[in-house]
Coordinates of C-alpha atoms in Angstrom, one line a residue:
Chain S
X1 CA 0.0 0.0 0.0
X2 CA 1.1 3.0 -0.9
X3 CA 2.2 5.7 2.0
X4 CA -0.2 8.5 2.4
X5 CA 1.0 12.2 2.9
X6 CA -1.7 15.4 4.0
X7 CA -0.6 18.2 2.7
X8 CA -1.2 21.9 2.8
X9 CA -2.7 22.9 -0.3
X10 CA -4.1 26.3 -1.4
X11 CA -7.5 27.5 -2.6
X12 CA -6.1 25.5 -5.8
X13 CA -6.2 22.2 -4.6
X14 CA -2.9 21.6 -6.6
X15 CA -1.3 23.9 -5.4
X16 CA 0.9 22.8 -2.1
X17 CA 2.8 25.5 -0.6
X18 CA 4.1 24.1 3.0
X19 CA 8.0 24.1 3.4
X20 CA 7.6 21.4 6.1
X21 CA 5.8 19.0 3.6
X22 CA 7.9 20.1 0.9
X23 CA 11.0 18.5 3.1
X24 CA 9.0 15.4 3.8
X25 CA 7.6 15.1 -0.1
X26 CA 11.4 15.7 -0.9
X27 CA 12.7 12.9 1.3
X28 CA 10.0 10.6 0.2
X29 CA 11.0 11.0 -3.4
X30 CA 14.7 10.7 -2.6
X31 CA 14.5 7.1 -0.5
X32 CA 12.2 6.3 -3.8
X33 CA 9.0 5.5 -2.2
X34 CA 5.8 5.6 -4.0
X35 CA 3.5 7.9 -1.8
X36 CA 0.0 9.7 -2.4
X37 CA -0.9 13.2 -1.0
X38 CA -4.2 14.5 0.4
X39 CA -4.9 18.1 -0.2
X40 CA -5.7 19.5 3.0
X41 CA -6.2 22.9 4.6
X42 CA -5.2 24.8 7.2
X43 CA -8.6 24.9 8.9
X44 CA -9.1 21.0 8.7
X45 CA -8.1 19.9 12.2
X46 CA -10.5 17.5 12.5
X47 CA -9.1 15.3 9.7
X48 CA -5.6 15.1 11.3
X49 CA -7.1 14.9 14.6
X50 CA -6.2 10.8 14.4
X51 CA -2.7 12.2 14.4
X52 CA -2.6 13.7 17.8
X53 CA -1.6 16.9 16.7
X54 CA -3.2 19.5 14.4
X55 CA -0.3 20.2 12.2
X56 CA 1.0 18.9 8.6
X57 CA 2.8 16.8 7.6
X58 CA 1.1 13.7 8.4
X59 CA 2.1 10.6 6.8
X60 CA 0.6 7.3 7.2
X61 CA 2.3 4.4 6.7
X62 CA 0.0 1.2 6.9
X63 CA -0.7 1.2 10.3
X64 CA 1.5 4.3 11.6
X65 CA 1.2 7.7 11.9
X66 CA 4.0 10.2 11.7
X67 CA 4.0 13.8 11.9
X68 CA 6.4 16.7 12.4
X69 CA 9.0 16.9 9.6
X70 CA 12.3 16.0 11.3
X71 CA 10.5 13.1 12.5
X72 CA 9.2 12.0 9.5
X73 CA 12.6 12.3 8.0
X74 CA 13.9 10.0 11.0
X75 CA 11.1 7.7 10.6
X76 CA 11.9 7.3 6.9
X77 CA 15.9 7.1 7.6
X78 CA 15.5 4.3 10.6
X79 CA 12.5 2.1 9.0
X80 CA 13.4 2.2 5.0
X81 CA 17.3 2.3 5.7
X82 CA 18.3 0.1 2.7
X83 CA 16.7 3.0 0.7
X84 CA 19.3 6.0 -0.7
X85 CA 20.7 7.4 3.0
X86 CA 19.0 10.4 3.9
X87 CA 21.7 11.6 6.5
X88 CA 24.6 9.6 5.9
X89 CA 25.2 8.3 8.9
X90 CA 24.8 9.9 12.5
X91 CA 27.5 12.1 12.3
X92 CA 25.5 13.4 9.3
X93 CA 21.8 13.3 11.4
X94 CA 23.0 15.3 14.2
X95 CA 24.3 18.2 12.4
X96 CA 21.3 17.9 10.1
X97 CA 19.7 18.8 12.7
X98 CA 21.3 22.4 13.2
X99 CA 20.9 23.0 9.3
X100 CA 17.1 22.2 9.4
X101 CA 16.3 24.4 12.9
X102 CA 18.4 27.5 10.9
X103 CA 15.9 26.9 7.9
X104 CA 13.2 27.1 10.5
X105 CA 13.9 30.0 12.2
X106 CA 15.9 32.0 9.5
X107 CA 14.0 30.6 6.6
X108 CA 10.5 30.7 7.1
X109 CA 10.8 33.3 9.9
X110 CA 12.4 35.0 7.0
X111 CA 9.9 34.4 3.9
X112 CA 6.8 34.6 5.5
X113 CA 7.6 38.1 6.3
X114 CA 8.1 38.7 1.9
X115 CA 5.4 36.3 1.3
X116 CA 2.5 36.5 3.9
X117 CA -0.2 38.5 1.6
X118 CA 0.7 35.9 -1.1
X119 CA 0.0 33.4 1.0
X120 CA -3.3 35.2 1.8
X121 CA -4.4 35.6 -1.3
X122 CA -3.8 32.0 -2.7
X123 CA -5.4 30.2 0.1
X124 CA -8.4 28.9 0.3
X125 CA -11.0 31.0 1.3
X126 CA -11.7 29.6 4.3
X127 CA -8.5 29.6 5.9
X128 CA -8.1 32.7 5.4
X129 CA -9.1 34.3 9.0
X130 CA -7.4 31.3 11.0
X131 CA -4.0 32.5 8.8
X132 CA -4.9 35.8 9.5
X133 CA -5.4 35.7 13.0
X134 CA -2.4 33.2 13.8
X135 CA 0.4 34.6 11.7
X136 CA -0.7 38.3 13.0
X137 CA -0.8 37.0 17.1
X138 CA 2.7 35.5 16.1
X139 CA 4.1 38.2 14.1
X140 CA 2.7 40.9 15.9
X141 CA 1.7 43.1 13.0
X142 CA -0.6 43.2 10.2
X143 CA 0.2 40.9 7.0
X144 CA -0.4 44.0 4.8
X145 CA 2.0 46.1 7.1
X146 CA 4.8 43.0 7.6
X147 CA 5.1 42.5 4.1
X148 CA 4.9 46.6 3.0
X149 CA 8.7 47.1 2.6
X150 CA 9.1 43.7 1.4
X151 CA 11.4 45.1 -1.3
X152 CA 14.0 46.5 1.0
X153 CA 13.5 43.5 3.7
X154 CA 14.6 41.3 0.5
X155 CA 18.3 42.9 0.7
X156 CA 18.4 41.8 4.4
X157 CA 16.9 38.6 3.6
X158 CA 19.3 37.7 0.6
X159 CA 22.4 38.2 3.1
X160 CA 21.1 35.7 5.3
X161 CA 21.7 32.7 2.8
X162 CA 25.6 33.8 2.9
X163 CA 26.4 30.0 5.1
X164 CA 24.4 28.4 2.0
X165 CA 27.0 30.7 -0.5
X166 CA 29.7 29.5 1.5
X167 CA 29.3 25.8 1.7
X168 CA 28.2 25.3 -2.0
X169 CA 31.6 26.9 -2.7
X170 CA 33.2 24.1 -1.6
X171 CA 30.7 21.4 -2.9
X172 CA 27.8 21.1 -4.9
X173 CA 24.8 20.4 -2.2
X174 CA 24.7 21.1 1.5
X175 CA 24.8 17.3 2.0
X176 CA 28.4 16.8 0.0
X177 CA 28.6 15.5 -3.3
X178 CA 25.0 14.4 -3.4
X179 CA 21.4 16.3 -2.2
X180 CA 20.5 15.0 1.2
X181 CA 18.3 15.7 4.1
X182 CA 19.9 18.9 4.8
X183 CA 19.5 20.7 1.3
X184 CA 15.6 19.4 1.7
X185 CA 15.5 21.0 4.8
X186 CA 16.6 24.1 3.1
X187 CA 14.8 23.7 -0.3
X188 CA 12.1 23.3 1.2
X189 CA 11.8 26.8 2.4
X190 CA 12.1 28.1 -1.2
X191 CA 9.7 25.8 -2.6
X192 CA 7.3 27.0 -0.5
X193 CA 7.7 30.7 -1.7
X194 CA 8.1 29.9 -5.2
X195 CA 4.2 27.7 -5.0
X196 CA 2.6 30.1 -3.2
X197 CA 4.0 33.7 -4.6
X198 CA 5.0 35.9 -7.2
X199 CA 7.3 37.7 -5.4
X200 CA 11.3 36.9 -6.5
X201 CA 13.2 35.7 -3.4
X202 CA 16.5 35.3 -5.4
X203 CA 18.3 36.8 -7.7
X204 CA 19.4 34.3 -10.9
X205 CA 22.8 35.0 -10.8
X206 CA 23.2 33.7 -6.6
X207 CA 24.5 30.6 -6.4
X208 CA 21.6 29.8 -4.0
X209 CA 19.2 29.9 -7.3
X210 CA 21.4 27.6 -9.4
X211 CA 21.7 25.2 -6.4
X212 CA 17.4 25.5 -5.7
X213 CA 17.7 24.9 -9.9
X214 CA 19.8 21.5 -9.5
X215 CA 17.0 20.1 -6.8
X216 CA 14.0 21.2 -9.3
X217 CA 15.2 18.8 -11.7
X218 CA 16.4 16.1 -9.2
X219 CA 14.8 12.9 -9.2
X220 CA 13.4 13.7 -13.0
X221 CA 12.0 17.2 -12.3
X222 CA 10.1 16.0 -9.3
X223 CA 9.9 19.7 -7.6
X224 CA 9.7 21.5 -10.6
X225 CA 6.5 19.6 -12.3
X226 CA 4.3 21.2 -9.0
X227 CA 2.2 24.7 -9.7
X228 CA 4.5 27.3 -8.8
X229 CA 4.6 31.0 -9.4
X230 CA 8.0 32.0 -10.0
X231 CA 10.7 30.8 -11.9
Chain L
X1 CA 57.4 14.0 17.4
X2 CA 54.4 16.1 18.8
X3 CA 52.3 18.5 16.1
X4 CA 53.2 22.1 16.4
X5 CA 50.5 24.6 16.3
X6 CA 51.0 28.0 15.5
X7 CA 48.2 30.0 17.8
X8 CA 47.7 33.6 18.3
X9 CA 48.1 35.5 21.1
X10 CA 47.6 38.1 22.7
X11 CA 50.1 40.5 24.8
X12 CA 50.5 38.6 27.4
X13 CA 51.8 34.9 25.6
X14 CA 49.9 32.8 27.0
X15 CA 46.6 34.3 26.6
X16 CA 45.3 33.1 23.3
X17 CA 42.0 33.6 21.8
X18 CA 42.1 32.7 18.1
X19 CA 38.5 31.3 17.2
X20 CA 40.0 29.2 14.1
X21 CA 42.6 28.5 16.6
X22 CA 40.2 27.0 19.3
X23 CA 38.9 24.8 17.1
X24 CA 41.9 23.5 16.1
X25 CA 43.3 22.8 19.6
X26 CA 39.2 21.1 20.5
X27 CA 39.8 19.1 17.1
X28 CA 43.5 18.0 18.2
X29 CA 42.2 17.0 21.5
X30 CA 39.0 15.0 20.4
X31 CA 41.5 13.5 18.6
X32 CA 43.7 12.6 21.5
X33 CA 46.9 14.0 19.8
X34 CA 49.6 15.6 21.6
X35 CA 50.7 19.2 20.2
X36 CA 52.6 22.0 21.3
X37 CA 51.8 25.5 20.7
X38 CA 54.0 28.4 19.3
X39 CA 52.8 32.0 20.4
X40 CA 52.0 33.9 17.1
X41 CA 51.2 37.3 16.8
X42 CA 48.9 38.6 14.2
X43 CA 52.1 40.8 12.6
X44 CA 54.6 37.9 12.4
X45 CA 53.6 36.5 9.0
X46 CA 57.1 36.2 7.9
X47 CA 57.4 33.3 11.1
X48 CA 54.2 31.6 9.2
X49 CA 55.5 32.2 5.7
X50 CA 56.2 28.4 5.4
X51 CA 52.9 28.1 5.0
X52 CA 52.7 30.1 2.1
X53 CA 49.5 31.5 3.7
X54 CA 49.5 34.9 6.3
X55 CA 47.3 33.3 8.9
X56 CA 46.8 31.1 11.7
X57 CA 45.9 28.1 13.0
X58 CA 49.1 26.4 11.1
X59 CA 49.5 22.9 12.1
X60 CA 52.6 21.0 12.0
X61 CA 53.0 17.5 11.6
X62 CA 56.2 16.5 10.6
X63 CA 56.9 16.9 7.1
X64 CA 53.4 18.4 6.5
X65 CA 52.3 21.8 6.9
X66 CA 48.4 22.2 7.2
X67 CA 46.8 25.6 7.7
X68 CA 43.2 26.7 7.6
X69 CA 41.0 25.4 10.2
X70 CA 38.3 23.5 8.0
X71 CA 41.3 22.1 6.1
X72 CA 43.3 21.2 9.1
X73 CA 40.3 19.5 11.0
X74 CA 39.4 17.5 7.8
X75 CA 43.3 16.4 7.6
X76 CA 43.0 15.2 11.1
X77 CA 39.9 13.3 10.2
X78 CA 41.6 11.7 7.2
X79 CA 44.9 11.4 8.3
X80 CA 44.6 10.3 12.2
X81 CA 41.2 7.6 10.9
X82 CA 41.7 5.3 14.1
X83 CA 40.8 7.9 16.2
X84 CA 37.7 9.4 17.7
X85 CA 36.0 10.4 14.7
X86 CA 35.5 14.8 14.3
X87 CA 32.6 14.1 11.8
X88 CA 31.2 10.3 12.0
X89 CA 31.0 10.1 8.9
X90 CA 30.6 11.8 5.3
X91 CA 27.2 13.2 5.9
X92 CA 28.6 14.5 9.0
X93 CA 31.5 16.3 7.2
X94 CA 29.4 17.5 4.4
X95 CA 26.8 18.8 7.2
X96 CA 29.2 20.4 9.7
X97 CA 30.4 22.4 6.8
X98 CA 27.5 24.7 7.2
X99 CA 27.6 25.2 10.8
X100 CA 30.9 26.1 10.5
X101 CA 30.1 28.4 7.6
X102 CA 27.1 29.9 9.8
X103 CA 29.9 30.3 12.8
X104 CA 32.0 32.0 10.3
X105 CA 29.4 34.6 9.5
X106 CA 27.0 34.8 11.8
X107 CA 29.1 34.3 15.2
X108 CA 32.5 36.0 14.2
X109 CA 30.7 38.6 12.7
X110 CA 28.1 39.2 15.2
X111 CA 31.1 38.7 18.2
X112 CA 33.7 40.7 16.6
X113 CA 31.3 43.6 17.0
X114 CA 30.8 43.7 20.7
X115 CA 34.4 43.0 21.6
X116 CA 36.7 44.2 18.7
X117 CA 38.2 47.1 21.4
X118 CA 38.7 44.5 24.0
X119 CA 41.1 42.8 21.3
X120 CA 42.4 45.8 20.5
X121 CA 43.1 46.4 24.3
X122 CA 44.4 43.2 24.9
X123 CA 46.7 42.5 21.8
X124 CA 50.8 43.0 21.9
X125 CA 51.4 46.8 21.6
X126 CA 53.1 46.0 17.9
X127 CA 49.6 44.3 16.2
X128 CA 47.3 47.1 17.7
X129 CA 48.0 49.0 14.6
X130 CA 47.3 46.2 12.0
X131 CA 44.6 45.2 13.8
X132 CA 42.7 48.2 14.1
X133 CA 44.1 49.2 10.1
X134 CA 42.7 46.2 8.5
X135 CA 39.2 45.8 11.0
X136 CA 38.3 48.6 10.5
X137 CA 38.6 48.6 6.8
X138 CA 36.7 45.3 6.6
X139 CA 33.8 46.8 9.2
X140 CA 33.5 50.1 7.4
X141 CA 33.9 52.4 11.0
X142 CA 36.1 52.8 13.9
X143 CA 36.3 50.1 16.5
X144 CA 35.0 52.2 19.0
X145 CA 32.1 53.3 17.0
X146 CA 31.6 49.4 16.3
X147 CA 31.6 48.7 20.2
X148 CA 29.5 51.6 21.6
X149 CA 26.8 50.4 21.4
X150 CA 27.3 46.5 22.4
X151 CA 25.0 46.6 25.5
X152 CA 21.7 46.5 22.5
X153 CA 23.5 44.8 20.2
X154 CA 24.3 42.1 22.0
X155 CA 20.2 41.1 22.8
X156 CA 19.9 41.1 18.9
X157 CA 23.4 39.2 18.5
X158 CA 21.7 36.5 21.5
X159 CA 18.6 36.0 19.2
X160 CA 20.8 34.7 16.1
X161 CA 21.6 31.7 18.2
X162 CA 18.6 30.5 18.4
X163 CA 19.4 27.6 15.9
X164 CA 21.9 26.2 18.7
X165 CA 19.0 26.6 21.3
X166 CA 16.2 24.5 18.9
X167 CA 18.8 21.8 19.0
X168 CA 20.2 21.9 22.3
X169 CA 16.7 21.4 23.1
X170 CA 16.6 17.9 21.6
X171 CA 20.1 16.7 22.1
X172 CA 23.5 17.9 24.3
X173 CA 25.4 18.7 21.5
X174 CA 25.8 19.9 18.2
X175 CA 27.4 16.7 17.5
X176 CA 24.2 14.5 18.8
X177 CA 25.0 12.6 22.2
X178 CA 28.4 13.3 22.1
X179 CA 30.8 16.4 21.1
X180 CA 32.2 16.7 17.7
X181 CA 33.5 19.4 15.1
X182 CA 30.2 20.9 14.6
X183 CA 30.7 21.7 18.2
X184 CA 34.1 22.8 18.5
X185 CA 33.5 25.1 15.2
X186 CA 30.8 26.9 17.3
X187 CA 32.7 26.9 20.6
X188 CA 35.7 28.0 19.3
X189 CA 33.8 31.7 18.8
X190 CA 32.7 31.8 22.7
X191 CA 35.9 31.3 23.7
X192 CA 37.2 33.3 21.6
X193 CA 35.2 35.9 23.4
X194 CA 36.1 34.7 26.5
X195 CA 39.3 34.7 26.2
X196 CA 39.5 38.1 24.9
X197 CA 36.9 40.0 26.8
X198 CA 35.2 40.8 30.0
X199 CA 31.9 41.3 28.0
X200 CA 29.0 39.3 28.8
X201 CA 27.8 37.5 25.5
X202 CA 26.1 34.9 27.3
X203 CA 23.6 35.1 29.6
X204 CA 23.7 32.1 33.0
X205 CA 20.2 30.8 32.1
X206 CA 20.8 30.1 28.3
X207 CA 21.0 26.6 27.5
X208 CA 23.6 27.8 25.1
X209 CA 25.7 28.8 28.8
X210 CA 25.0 25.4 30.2
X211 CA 26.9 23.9 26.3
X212 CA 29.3 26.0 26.3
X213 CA 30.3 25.3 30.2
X214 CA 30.2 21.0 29.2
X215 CA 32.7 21.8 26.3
X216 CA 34.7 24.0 29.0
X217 CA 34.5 20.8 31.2
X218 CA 35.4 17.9 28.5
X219 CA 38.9 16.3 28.2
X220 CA 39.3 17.2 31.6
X221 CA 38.6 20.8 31.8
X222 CA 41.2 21.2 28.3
X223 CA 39.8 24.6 27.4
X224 CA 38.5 25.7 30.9
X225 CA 42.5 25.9 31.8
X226 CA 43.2 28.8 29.6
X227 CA 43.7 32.4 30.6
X228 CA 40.5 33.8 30.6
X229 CA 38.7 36.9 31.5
X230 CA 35.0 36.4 31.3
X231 CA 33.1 33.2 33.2

């Protein structure tokens, strides 16, 4: 039976915009296993509620239940661990674990602060005062005032990905030679924009963009065949 | 024949406080290596000019001459295999890269702003002018300026270590259960500061504190036993 992934989709029901399920559809693809999504939205709690929390990603696999990202990514690594390595190793797990909580906070604290009316706007209409409401309580502000000087708050944004400038200097993905967790982690984050908003996060000539390029044709153009926006 | 390690230092010799440096001597001592240091100041490139490089950490080992503290730590990896293990493995290596590449940036940049007159201070009498020369260049103002005012930047410096924080939360180290390069490249900047500086970076109820104070404590107290000035 194929494994069964809810994921956040927009008013569009093809459209999925979440970076967390992004990682999780990402690492899925990469240990090669087949796997169906559910289009769900952000107001659905009752249909994760088997799930014991009301967040997505929730995959099912037969008879378990995973959420959370990094644990679905552990799940995946200890259970299916003849599949293509998605940590190589502990060594490589632990400090995975520091590269995916700087995509969390620096990342999506980051782009929802360029993207937030995008994201309001492409959602499904009923989601949009739960969005509304939560993202304002956490970010303290209006969308429409967070995301005003979005132009300039790009510049700060862009210097931000200098670590992800630095290591792809050295080699081609943030997980060596080869994409792994940790560039899922990141990708992730960029995926999400790209789904769910117009609005051009990076410039074509950063190595960051030719890097995000490289994953949107891994695994036979896997990310890049989903709805997006921008290029 | 023990390794030699060329470390800076400041005025008084035995005071050293090299962040590149500290990870070197953590790496060497994970690695249960014997070395002996050689007091370097920051104007004494033609002692280092061996190396064909103007900077330390310079390692070495017999015959061979490593400098650069990625390089050197991924020598010691390679070359001293039998030993505890800096990375466990490639996806560790590959990983670690960009938690040392976020140290680089985000830590000796954010640091080197709240304490770069305490160097200045503290330095031998003949660097202070090189020092301040090429800082101030790179920093685009006066050191004083840059220091003045540290008491508000350091709550926004605090907030970029968040990343450590999420997964100190979930594991003691950066390493996972036990230290390893990922932690030593962070740690290295603290004591750095430490070393250096009276000024309060940390704060006592941080769990990044309580890290920092295990790393201070492992191989017997190794780093804890060097002249310091803040706690």
């Amino acid at each position: 039976m194929a494994l069964k992934l809810y994921d956040l989709a927009a008013a569009a029901p093809e459209r999925r915009f979440s970076p967390y399920c992004w990682r999780t559809k990402m690492a899925l693809t990469h240990k090669g296993l087949g796997f169906e999504t559910v289009p769900w939205r952000f107001t659905e709690k009752d249909v994760i509620a088997f799930s014991g929390q009301p967040r997505v990603p929730v995959l099912v696999d037969g008879e378990r239940v995973v959420s959370d990202s990094w644990t679905i990514a552990t799940y995946l690594e200890d259970i299916y661990a003849d599949r293509p390595s998605l940590f190589h190793g502990d060594g490589g797990r632990a400090a995975t674990r520091f590269v995916n909580a700087w995509a969390d906070g620096v990342l999506v604290g980051g782009i929802v602060r360029l993207i937030a009316t995008d994201i309001l706007a492409n959602i499904d209409e009923r989601d949009r005062a739960y969005f509304r409401k939560t993202r304002e309580q956490r970010l303290g502000m209006s969308l429409e005032k967070l995301t005003a000087d979005r132009d300039t708050q790009v510049l700060a944004f862009r210097k931000t990905l200098e670590p992800i400038r630095t290591v792809l200097a050295t080699q081609p993905y943030l997980g060596g030679a080869e994409p792994a967790y940790a560039d899922y982690a990141v990708f992730g984050c960029f995926q999400w924009s790209r789904c769910i908003s117009r609005f051009a996060l990076l410039l074509e000539d950063d190595p960051v963009w030719a890097w995000r390029d490289r994953l949107l044709s891994a695994f036979g153009g896997f990310a890049s065949m989903a709805p997006a926006y921008a290029a």
